[in-house]
CSV table of C-alpha atoms in Angstrom, one decimal:
chain,number,residue,atom,x,y,z
N,1,UNK,CA,18.9,-19.2,1.1
N,2,UNK,CA,20.6,-22.5,1.7
N,3,UNK,CA,19.4,-25.5,-0.4
N,4,UNK,CA,20.2,-28.8,1.3
N,5,UNK,CA,20.3,-32.0,-0.8
N,6,UNK,CA,18.6,-34.9,1.0
N,7,UNK,CA,20.0,-38.4,1.1
N,8,UNK,CA,17.4,-40.8,2.3
N,9,UNK,CA,18.8,-44.2,3.3
N,10,UNK,CA,17.0,-47.5,3.1
N,11,UNK,CA,18.8,-50.9,3.2
N,12,UNK,CA,22.1,-49.0,2.6
N,13,UNK,CA,20.9,-47.4,-0.6
N,14,UNK,CA,19.9,-43.8,-1.5
N,15,UNK,CA,16.2,-43.7,-2.1
N,16,UNK,CA,13.2,-41.3,-2.3
N,17,UNK,CA,9.7,-42.0,-1.0
N,18,UNK,CA,6.4,-40.4,-1.9
N,19,UNK,CA,4.5,-38.9,1.1
N,20,UNK,CA,6.7,-41.0,3.4
N,21,UNK,CA,5.3,-44.3,2.3
N,22,UNK,CA,7.9,-47.1,2.4
N,23,UNK,CA,6.1,-49.0,-0.3
N,24,UNK,CA,6.4,-45.9,-2.6
N,25,UNK,CA,10.2,-46.1,-2.9
N,26,UNK,CA,12.6,-45.4,-5.8
N,27,UNK,CA,16.2,-46.3,-5.5
N,28,UNK,CA,18.4,-43.6,-7.0
N,29,UNK,CA,21.9,-44.8,-5.9
N,30,UNK,CA,23.4,-47.9,-4.4
N,31,UNK,CA,26.3,-45.9,-3.1
N,32,UNK,CA,25.2,-43.1,-0.8
N,33,UNK,CA,28.8,-42.0,-0.4
N,34,UNK,CA,29.2,-41.4,-4.1
N,35,UNK,CA,25.9,-39.5,-4.0
N,36,UNK,CA,27.2,-37.3,-1.2
N,37,UNK,CA,30.3,-36.6,-3.3
N,38,UNK,CA,28.1,-35.7,-6.2
N,39,UNK,CA,26.2,-33.1,-4.3
N,40,UNK,CA,29.3,-31.7,-2.8
N,41,UNK,CA,30.7,-31.2,-6.3
N,42,UNK,CA,27.4,-29.6,-7.4
N,43,UNK,CA,28.0,-26.9,-4.7
N,44,UNK,CA,26.0,-28.2,-1.8
N,45,UNK,CA,27.0,-26.5,1.5
N,46,UNK,CA,25.2,-28.9,3.8
N,47,UNK,CA,23.8,-32.4,3.5
N,48,UNK,CA,20.6,-33.8,5.0
N,49,UNK,CA,20.6,-37.5,5.8
N,50,UNK,CA,17.6,-39.5,6.9
N,51,UNK,CA,17.8,-43.1,8.1
N,52,UNK,CA,14.4,-44.3,6.9
N,53,UNK,CA,14.8,-47.8,8.4
N,54,UNK,CA,15.8,-46.2,11.7
N,55,UNK,CA,12.8,-43.9,11.7
N,56,UNK,CA,10.5,-46.9,11.6
N,57,UNK,CA,12.6,-49.2,13.9
N,58,UNK,CA,13.3,-46.5,16.5
N,59,UNK,CA,17.0,-47.1,16.3
N,60,UNK,CA,19.7,-46.3,13.6
N,61,UNK,CA,19.9,-49.0,10.9
N,62,UNK,CA,22.1,-47.5,8.2
N,63,UNK,CA,25.2,-46.7,10.3
N,64,UNK,CA,27.7,-48.1,7.7
N,65,UNK,CA,26.3,-45.9,4.9
N,66,UNK,CA,26.3,-42.9,7.2
N,67,UNK,CA,29.9,-43.4,8.2
N,68,UNK,CA,30.8,-43.8,4.5
N,69,UNK,CA,29.2,-40.5,3.7
N,70,UNK,CA,30.9,-38.7,6.6
N,71,UNK,CA,34.3,-40.2,5.5
N,72,UNK,CA,33.6,-39.1,1.9
N,73,UNK,CA,32.8,-35.4,2.6
N,74,UNK,CA,35.2,-35.1,5.6
N,75,UNK,CA,35.0,-31.6,7.1
N,76,UNK,CA,34.1,-30.0,3.8
N,77,UNK,CA,30.5,-29.3,4.7
N,78,UNK,CA,28.2,-29.9,7.7
N,79,UNK,CA,26.1,-33.0,7.7
N,80,UNK,CA,22.8,-33.4,9.6
N,81,UNK,CA,21.1,-36.7,10.3
N,82,UNK,CA,17.6,-37.8,11.4
N,83,UNK,CA,15.7,-41.1,11.8
N,84,UNK,CA,15.5,-43.3,14.8
N,85,UNK,CA,17.4,-41.1,17.2
N,86,UNK,CA,16.0,-41.8,20.6
N,87,UNK,CA,18.8,-41.6,23.2
N,88,UNK,CA,21.8,-39.5,24.2
N,89,UNK,CA,24.3,-42.2,23.4
N,90,UNK,CA,23.1,-42.3,19.8
N,91,UNK,CA,23.6,-38.6,19.6
N,92,UNK,CA,27.0,-38.7,21.1
N,93,UNK,CA,28.2,-41.5,18.7
N,94,UNK,CA,26.9,-39.5,15.7
N,95,UNK,CA,28.6,-36.3,16.7
N,96,UNK,CA,31.8,-38.2,17.4
N,97,UNK,CA,31.6,-39.7,14.0
N,98,UNK,CA,31.5,-36.3,12.3
N,99,UNK,CA,27.9,-35.2,12.2
N,100,UNK,CA,27.4,-31.5,12.8
N,101,UNK,CA,23.7,-31.7,13.7
N,102,UNK,CA,21.3,-34.4,14.9
N,103,UNK,CA,17.6,-34.2,14.1
N,104,UNK,CA,15.1,-35.4,16.7
N,105,UNK,CA,11.6,-36.0,15.4
N,106,UNK,CA,9.3,-38.6,17.0
N,107,UNK,CA,11.3,-38.6,20.3
N,108,UNK,CA,10.8,-34.9,20.6
N,109,UNK,CA,7.0,-35.4,20.6
N,110,UNK,CA,6.8,-38.5,22.7
N,111,UNK,CA,9.6,-37.7,25.2
N,112,UNK,CA,10.2,-34.0,25.5
N,113,UNK,CA,12.4,-34.6,28.6
N,114,UNK,CA,14.8,-36.4,26.3
N,115,UNK,CA,14.9,-33.4,23.9
N,116,UNK,CA,15.5,-31.0,26.8
N,117,UNK,CA,18.4,-33.2,28.0
N,118,UNK,CA,19.9,-33.4,24.5
N,119,UNK,CA,19.8,-29.6,24.1
N,120,UNK,CA,21.7,-29.3,27.5
N,121,UNK,CA,24.2,-32.0,26.7
N,122,UNK,CA,24.9,-31.0,23.1
N,123,UNK,CA,24.2,-27.3,22.7
N,124,UNK,CA,24.3,-26.0,19.2
N,125,UNK,CA,23.9,-29.5,17.6
N,126,UNK,CA,20.2,-30.3,18.1
N,127,UNK,CA,17.5,-29.7,15.4
N,128,UNK,CA,13.9,-30.8,15.7
N,129,UNK,CA,12.0,-32.2,12.7
N,130,UNK,CA,8.3,-31.5,12.8
N,131,UNK,CA,6.4,-33.4,10.1
N,132,UNK,CA,2.8,-32.4,9.6
N,133,UNK,CA,-0.3,-33.1,7.7
N,134,UNK,CA,-2.9,-30.3,7.7
N,135,UNK,CA,-1.0,-28.6,10.5
N,136,UNK,CA,-1.0,-31.7,12.8
N,137,UNK,CA,2.3,-33.3,13.8
N,138,UNK,CA,3.0,-36.9,12.6
N,139,UNK,CA,5.4,-39.4,14.3
N,140,UNK,CA,6.8,-42.9,13.8
N,141,UNK,CA,8.1,-42.2,10.3
N,142,UNK,CA,4.9,-40.3,9.5
N,143,UNK,CA,2.7,-43.3,10.1
N,144,UNK,CA,0.9,-41.9,13.2
N,145,UNK,CA,-0.9,-38.5,13.3
N,146,UNK,CA,-1.0,-36.7,16.6
N,147,UNK,CA,-3.3,-34.0,17.9
N,148,UNK,CA,-0.4,-31.6,18.4
N,149,UNK,CA,-0.3,-28.3,16.5
N,150,UNK,CA,3.1,-27.6,14.8
N,151,UNK,CA,3.4,-24.0,16.1
N,152,UNK,CA,2.6,-25.0,19.7
N,153,UNK,CA,5.3,-27.7,19.8
N,154,UNK,CA,7.9,-25.5,17.9
N,155,UNK,CA,7.5,-22.8,20.5
N,156,UNK,CA,8.1,-25.2,23.3
N,157,UNK,CA,11.2,-26.7,21.6
N,158,UNK,CA,12.6,-23.2,21.0
N,159,UNK,CA,12.5,-22.6,24.7
N,160,UNK,CA,14.5,-25.8,25.2
N,161,UNK,CA,17.3,-24.4,23.0
N,162,UNK,CA,17.1,-26.2,19.7
N,163,UNK,CA,19.1,-24.8,16.8
N,164,UNK,CA,16.3,-24.9,14.2
N,165,UNK,CA,13.1,-26.5,13.2
N,166,UNK,CA,12.7,-28.6,10.0
N,167,UNK,CA,9.1,-28.3,8.9
N,168,UNK,CA,7.9,-30.9,6.4
N,169,UNK,CA,4.5,-30.9,4.8
N,170,UNK,CA,4.0,-34.7,4.4
N,171,UNK,CA,1.3,-34.2,1.8
N,172,UNK,CA,3.8,-32.6,-0.6
N,173,UNK,CA,6.9,-34.6,0.1
N,174,UNK,CA,8.1,-36.4,-3.0
N,175,UNK,CA,5.1,-35.2,-5.0
N,176,UNK,CA,6.9,-32.3,-6.8
N,177,UNK,CA,3.9,-30.0,-6.0
N,178,UNK,CA,5.9,-27.1,-4.5
N,179,UNK,CA,7.0,-26.1,-1.0
N,180,UNK,CA,4.2,-25.1,1.4
N,181,UNK,CA,5.6,-21.6,1.7
N,182,UNK,CA,2.6,-20.2,3.5
N,183,UNK,CA,2.8,-22.7,6.3
N,184,UNK,CA,6.6,-22.4,6.6
N,185,UNK,CA,6.3,-18.6,6.9
N,186,UNK,CA,3.6,-18.9,9.5
N,187,UNK,CA,5.8,-21.1,11.6
N,188,UNK,CA,8.9,-19.0,11.1
N,189,UNK,CA,7.0,-15.8,12.2
N,190,UNK,CA,6.1,-17.6,15.4
N,191,UNK,CA,9.7,-18.3,16.3
N,192,UNK,CA,13.1,-16.6,16.7
N,193,UNK,CA,15.1,-19.7,15.6
N,194,UNK,CA,15.4,-20.5,11.9
N,195,UNK,CA,12.9,-22.7,10.0
N,196,UNK,CA,14.1,-25.1,7.3
N,197,UNK,CA,11.4,-25.9,4.8
N,198,UNK,CA,10.9,-29.4,3.5
N,199,UNK,CA,8.6,-31.3,1.2
N,200,UNK,CA,7.7,-30.6,-2.4
N,201,UNK,CA,10.6,-28.3,-3.7
N,202,UNK,CA,10.3,-28.8,-7.4
N,203,UNK,CA,11.2,-25.7,-9.4
N,204,UNK,CA,13.2,-22.5,-9.7
N,205,UNK,CA,9.9,-20.7,-9.0
N,206,UNK,CA,9.8,-22.5,-5.6
N,207,UNK,CA,13.4,-21.2,-5.0
N,208,UNK,CA,12.2,-17.7,-5.8
N,209,UNK,CA,9.2,-17.9,-3.5
N,210,UNK,CA,11.4,-19.1,-0.7
N,211,UNK,CA,14.0,-16.4,-1.2
N,212,UNK,CA,11.2,-13.8,-1.0
N,213,UNK,CA,10.4,-15.0,2.6
N,214,UNK,CA,13.9,-15.6,3.8
N,215,UNK,CA,13.7,-12.4,5.9
N,216,UNK,CA,10.7,-14.0,7.8
N,217,UNK,CA,13.0,-16.7,9.2
N,218,UNK,CA,12.9,-19.4,6.6
N,219,UNK,CA,16.7,-19.9,6.2
N,220,UNK,CA,16.9,-23.0,4.1
N,221,UNK,CA,15.1,-25.7,2.2
N,222,UNK,CA,15.7,-29.4,1.7
N,223,UNK,CA,15.8,-30.6,-1.8
N,224,UNK,CA,14.8,-34.2,-2.6
N,225,UNK,CA,13.1,-35.9,-5.5
N,226,UNK,CA,13.3,-33.0,-8.0
N,227,UNK,CA,17.1,-32.9,-7.9
N,228,UNK,CA,17.3,-36.7,-8.3
N,229,UNK,CA,14.9,-37.0,-11.3
N,230,UNK,CA,16.5,-34.0,-13.0
N,231,UNK,CA,13.4,-31.7,-12.9
N,232,UNK,CA,15.5,-29.2,-10.8
N,233,UNK,CA,19.2,-28.6,-11.4
N,234,UNK,CA,20.7,-28.2,-8.0
N,235,UNK,CA,23.7,-26.1,-9.0
N,236,UNK,CA,21.5,-23.7,-10.9
N,237,UNK,CA,19.0,-23.5,-8.1
N,238,UNK,CA,21.6,-22.7,-5.4
N,239,UNK,CA,23.2,-20.1,-7.8
N,240,UNK,CA,19.8,-18.5,-8.2
N,241,UNK,CA,19.2,-18.5,-4.4
N,242,UNK,CA,22.6,-16.9,-3.9
N,243,UNK,CA,21.9,-14.2,-6.5
N,244,UNK,CA,18.5,-13.4,-5.0
N,245,UNK,CA,20.1,-13.2,-1.6
N,246,UNK,CA,22.7,-10.7,-2.7
N,247,UNK,CA,20.0,-8.6,-4.4
N,248,UNK,CA,17.9,-8.6,-1.2
N,249,UNK,CA,21.0,-7.6,0.9
Protein backbone atom coordinates (compact mmCIF):
# COMPACT_ATOMS: atom_id res chain seq x y z
CA UNK A 1 0.00 0.00 0.00
CA UNK A 2 1.46 3.29 -1.13
CA UNK A 3 0.79 6.37 0.99
CA UNK A 4 1.03 9.59 -0.99
CA UNK A 5 1.52 12.95 0.77
CA UNK A 6 -0.65 15.72 -0.65
CA UNK A 7 0.65 19.22 -1.27
CA UNK A 8 -2.29 21.52 -1.91
CA UNK A 9 -1.27 24.84 -3.44
CA UNK A 10 -3.04 28.17 -2.93
CA UNK A 11 -1.41 31.52 -3.66
CA UNK A 12 1.96 29.78 -3.85
CA UNK A 13 1.65 28.29 -0.36
CA UNK A 14 1.10 24.76 0.90
CA UNK A 15 -2.35 24.63 2.53
CA UNK A 16 -5.12 22.26 3.58
CA UNK A 17 -8.86 22.78 3.22
CA UNK A 18 -11.78 21.27 5.07
CA UNK A 19 -14.31 19.58 2.78
CA UNK A 20 -12.91 21.48 -0.19
CA UNK A 21 -14.04 24.88 1.12
CA UNK A 22 -11.66 27.67 0.13
CA UNK A 23 -12.73 29.72 3.15
CA UNK A 24 -11.72 26.82 5.45
CA UNK A 25 -8.00 27.07 4.70
CA UNK A 26 -4.95 26.49 6.89
CA UNK A 27 -1.50 27.46 5.63
CA UNK A 28 1.09 24.83 6.60
CA UNK A 29 4.10 26.05 4.65
CA UNK A 30 5.07 29.09 2.63
CA UNK A 31 7.62 26.98 0.71
CA UNK A 32 6.00 24.07 -1.12
CA UNK A 33 9.42 22.97 -2.42
CA UNK A 34 10.75 22.62 1.13
CA UNK A 35 7.60 20.72 2.04
CA UNK A 36 8.18 18.35 -0.87
CA UNK A 37 11.75 17.76 0.29
CA UNK A 38 10.45 17.01 3.79
CA UNK A 39 8.09 14.30 2.54
CA UNK A 40 10.82 12.85 0.37
CA UNK A 41 13.08 12.61 3.43
CA UNK A 42 10.23 11.00 5.38
CA UNK A 43 10.12 8.16 2.86
CA UNK A 44 7.45 9.26 0.42
CA UNK A 45 7.55 7.35 -2.86
CA UNK A 46 5.15 9.63 -4.74
CA UNK A 47 3.75 13.14 -4.29
CA UNK A 48 0.23 14.38 -4.98
CA UNK A 49 -0.04 18.06 -5.95
CA UNK A 50 -3.28 20.00 -6.27
CA UNK A 51 -3.47 23.48 -7.74
CA UNK A 52 -6.49 24.70 -5.76
CA UNK A 53 -6.57 28.09 -7.46
CA UNK A 54 -6.41 26.29 -10.80
CA UNK A 55 -9.30 24.01 -9.89
CA UNK A 56 -11.56 27.00 -9.34
CA UNK A 57 -10.19 29.12 -12.20
CA UNK A 58 -10.13 26.33 -14.78
CA UNK A 59 -6.45 26.94 -15.60
CA UNK A 60 -3.19 26.36 -13.69
CA UNK A 61 -2.33 29.21 -11.32
CA UNK A 62 0.57 27.92 -9.20
CA UNK A 63 3.04 27.03 -11.94
CA UNK A 64 6.09 28.57 -10.23
CA UNK A 65 5.46 26.57 -7.04
CA UNK A 66 4.92 23.39 -9.07
CA UNK A 67 8.15 23.91 -11.00
CA UNK A 68 10.03 24.55 -7.75
CA UNK A 69 8.73 21.25 -6.34
CA UNK A 70 9.73 19.34 -9.46
CA UNK A 71 13.20 20.87 -9.35
CA UNK A 72 13.52 20.02 -5.66
CA UNK A 73 12.67 16.32 -5.96
CA UNK A 74 14.19 15.85 -9.42
CA UNK A 75 13.69 12.29 -10.63
CA UNK A 76 13.74 10.80 -7.14
CA UNK A 77 10.01 10.01 -7.04
CA UNK A 78 6.98 10.40 -9.33
CA UNK A 79 4.86 13.52 -8.96
CA UNK A 80 1.20 13.80 -9.97
CA UNK A 81 -0.76 17.03 -10.39
CA UNK A 82 -4.40 17.96 -10.58
CA UNK A 83 -6.37 21.21 -10.63
CA UNK A 84 -7.42 23.28 -13.62
CA UNK A 85 -6.16 20.92 -16.32
CA UNK A 86 -8.50 21.47 -19.24
CA UNK A 87 -6.46 21.08 -22.45
CA UNK A 88 -3.76 18.96 -24.09
CA UNK A 89 -1.21 21.79 -24.15
CA UNK A 90 -1.37 22.08 -20.36
CA UNK A 91 -0.79 18.34 -20.02
CA UNK A 92 2.16 18.42 -22.40
CA UNK A 93 3.78 21.33 -20.57
CA UNK A 94 3.36 19.56 -17.25
CA UNK A 95 4.85 16.30 -18.44
CA UNK A 96 7.71 18.14 -20.13
CA UNK A 97 8.40 19.93 -16.83
CA UNK A 98 8.80 16.62 -15.04
CA UNK A 99 5.37 15.46 -13.91
CA UNK A 100 4.82 11.71 -14.10
CA UNK A 101 1.04 11.84 -14.02
CA UNK A 102 -1.62 14.44 -14.73
CA UNK A 103 -4.97 14.24 -12.95
CA UNK A 104 -8.09 15.27 -14.84
CA UNK A 105 -11.18 15.93 -12.77
CA UNK A 106 -13.87 18.39 -13.82
CA UNK A 107 -12.86 18.24 -17.50
CA UNK A 108 -13.30 14.46 -17.51
CA UNK A 109 -16.94 14.91 -16.52
CA UNK A 110 -17.76 17.94 -18.64
CA UNK A 111 -15.70 17.04 -21.70
CA UNK A 112 -15.15 13.27 -21.98
CA UNK A 113 -13.86 13.71 -25.52
CA UNK A 114 -10.92 15.67 -24.10
CA UNK A 115 -10.16 12.86 -21.66
CA UNK A 116 -10.25 10.30 -24.45
CA UNK A 117 -7.87 12.42 -26.52
CA UNK A 118 -5.54 12.85 -23.54
CA UNK A 119 -5.35 9.09 -22.98
CA UNK A 120 -4.47 8.59 -26.65
CA UNK A 121 -1.90 11.40 -26.72
CA UNK A 122 -0.27 10.63 -23.38
CA UNK A 123 -0.77 6.92 -22.63
CA UNK A 124 0.30 5.86 -19.17
CA UNK A 125 0.23 9.39 -17.76
CA UNK A 126 -3.47 10.17 -17.24
CA UNK A 127 -5.28 9.68 -13.94
CA UNK A 128 -8.90 10.71 -13.33
CA UNK A 129 -9.97 12.29 -10.07
CA UNK A 130 -13.55 11.53 -9.09
CA UNK A 131 -14.69 13.56 -6.11
CA UNK A 132 -18.02 12.57 -4.66
CA UNK A 133 -20.55 13.32 -1.98
CA UNK A 134 -23.00 10.53 -1.19
CA UNK A 135 -21.91 8.66 -4.32
CA UNK A 136 -22.56 11.59 -6.68
CA UNK A 137 -19.67 13.20 -8.54
CA UNK A 138 -18.81 16.85 -7.85
CA UNK A 139 -16.98 19.24 -10.18
CA UNK A 140 -15.56 22.78 -10.26
CA UNK A 141 -13.39 22.37 -7.19
CA UNK A 142 -16.22 20.43 -5.47
CA UNK A 143 -18.55 23.44 -5.73
CA UNK A 144 -21.06 21.76 -8.08
CA UNK A 145 -22.75 18.41 -7.54
CA UNK A 146 -23.69 16.42 -10.64
CA UNK A 147 -26.14 13.58 -11.06
CA UNK A 148 -23.45 11.16 -12.19
CA UNK A 149 -22.73 7.99 -10.22
CA UNK A 150 -19.04 7.42 -9.43
CA UNK A 151 -18.96 3.80 -10.61
CA UNK A 152 -20.66 4.54 -13.93
CA UNK A 153 -18.18 7.25 -14.86
CA UNK A 154 -15.18 5.27 -13.64
CA UNK A 155 -16.09 2.33 -15.87
CA UNK A 156 -16.32 4.63 -18.87
CA UNK A 157 -12.96 6.21 -18.12
CA UNK A 158 -11.38 2.80 -17.69
CA UNK A 159 -12.40 2.02 -21.26
CA UNK A 160 -10.66 5.22 -22.38
CA UNK A 161 -7.37 3.94 -20.97
CA UNK A 162 -6.76 5.96 -17.80
CA UNK A 163 -4.05 4.69 -15.45
CA UNK A 164 -6.01 4.92 -12.20
CA UNK A 165 -8.95 6.56 -10.45
CA UNK A 166 -8.47 8.81 -7.42
CA UNK A 167 -11.65 8.57 -5.38
CA UNK A 168 -12.25 11.33 -2.84
CA UNK A 169 -15.08 11.37 -0.34
CA UNK A 170 -15.63 15.13 -0.03
CA UNK A 171 -17.52 14.82 3.23
CA UNK A 172 -14.46 13.32 4.90
CA UNK A 173 -11.71 15.38 3.30
CA UNK A 174 -9.74 17.36 5.85
CA UNK A 175 -12.04 16.19 8.65
CA UNK A 176 -9.80 13.43 10.07
CA UNK A 177 -12.80 11.07 10.21
CA UNK A 178 -11.24 8.12 8.41
CA UNK A 179 -11.10 6.96 4.81
CA UNK A 180 -14.37 5.74 3.29
CA UNK A 181 -12.99 2.23 2.84
CA UNK A 182 -16.33 0.67 1.92
CA UNK A 183 -16.97 3.07 -0.97
CA UNK A 184 -13.37 2.80 -2.17
CA UNK A 185 -13.57 -0.99 -2.24
CA UNK A 186 -16.93 -0.93 -4.01
CA UNK A 187 -15.42 1.21 -6.73
CA UNK A 188 -12.24 -0.87 -6.99
CA UNK A 189 -14.25 -4.09 -7.33
CA UNK A 190 -16.06 -2.59 -10.30
CA UNK A 191 -12.81 -1.84 -12.17
CA UNK A 192 -9.62 -3.52 -13.33
CA UNK A 193 -7.49 -0.36 -13.00
CA UNK A 194 -6.24 0.70 -9.54
CA UNK A 195 -8.13 2.98 -7.18
CA UNK A 196 -6.35 5.56 -5.03
CA UNK A 197 -8.36 6.40 -1.92
CA UNK A 198 -8.50 9.99 -0.70
CA UNK A 199 -10.23 12.02 1.98
CA UNK A 200 -10.09 11.48 5.72
CA UNK A 201 -6.96 9.35 6.33
CA UNK A 202 -6.26 10.02 9.98
CA UNK A 203 -4.75 7.07 11.85
CA UNK A 204 -2.76 3.86 11.75
CA UNK A 205 -6.08 2.04 12.01
CA UNK A 206 -7.03 3.60 8.67
CA UNK A 207 -3.76 2.31 7.23
CA UNK A 208 -4.52 -1.17 8.53
CA UNK A 209 -8.03 -1.06 7.08
CA UNK A 210 -6.70 0.00 3.68
CA UNK A 211 -3.99 -2.65 3.64
CA UNK A 212 -6.65 -5.26 4.35
CA UNK A 213 -8.41 -4.38 1.09
CA UNK A 214 -5.36 -3.79 -1.11
CA UNK A 215 -6.09 -7.08 -2.84
CA UNK A 216 -9.44 -5.65 -3.97
CA UNK A 217 -7.68 -3.02 -6.07
CA UNK A 218 -7.17 -0.11 -3.68
CA UNK A 219 -3.46 0.39 -4.33
CA UNK A 220 -2.74 3.67 -2.57
CA UNK A 221 -4.10 6.38 -0.33
CA UNK A 222 -3.50 10.11 -0.28
CA UNK A 223 -2.51 11.57 3.08
CA UNK A 224 -3.37 15.16 3.88
CA UNK A 225 -4.27 17.07 7.03
CA UNK A 226 -3.32 14.30 9.48
CA UNK A 227 0.33 14.23 8.40
CA UNK A 228 0.49 18.02 8.59
CA UNK A 229 -1.00 18.52 12.04
CA UNK A 230 1.00 15.60 13.46
CA UNK A 231 -1.85 13.26 14.32
CA UNK A 232 -0.39 10.72 11.86
CA UNK A 233 3.35 10.13 11.51
CA UNK A 234 3.95 9.61 7.80
CA UNK A 235 7.15 7.59 8.11
CA UNK A 236 5.58 5.27 10.66
CA UNK A 237 2.41 4.91 8.61
CA UNK A 238 4.28 3.96 5.42
CA UNK A 239 6.46 1.53 7.38
CA UNK A 240 3.33 -0.14 8.77
CA UNK A 241 1.82 -0.34 5.28
CA UNK A 242 5.01 -1.94 3.95
CA UNK A 243 5.09 -4.43 6.84
CA UNK A 244 1.45 -5.43 6.33
CA UNK A 245 2.05 -5.73 2.60
CA UNK A 246 4.90 -8.17 3.15
CA UNK A 247 2.79 -10.20 5.58
CA UNK A 248 -0.02 -10.43 3.03
CA UNK A 249 2.42 -11.55 0.32
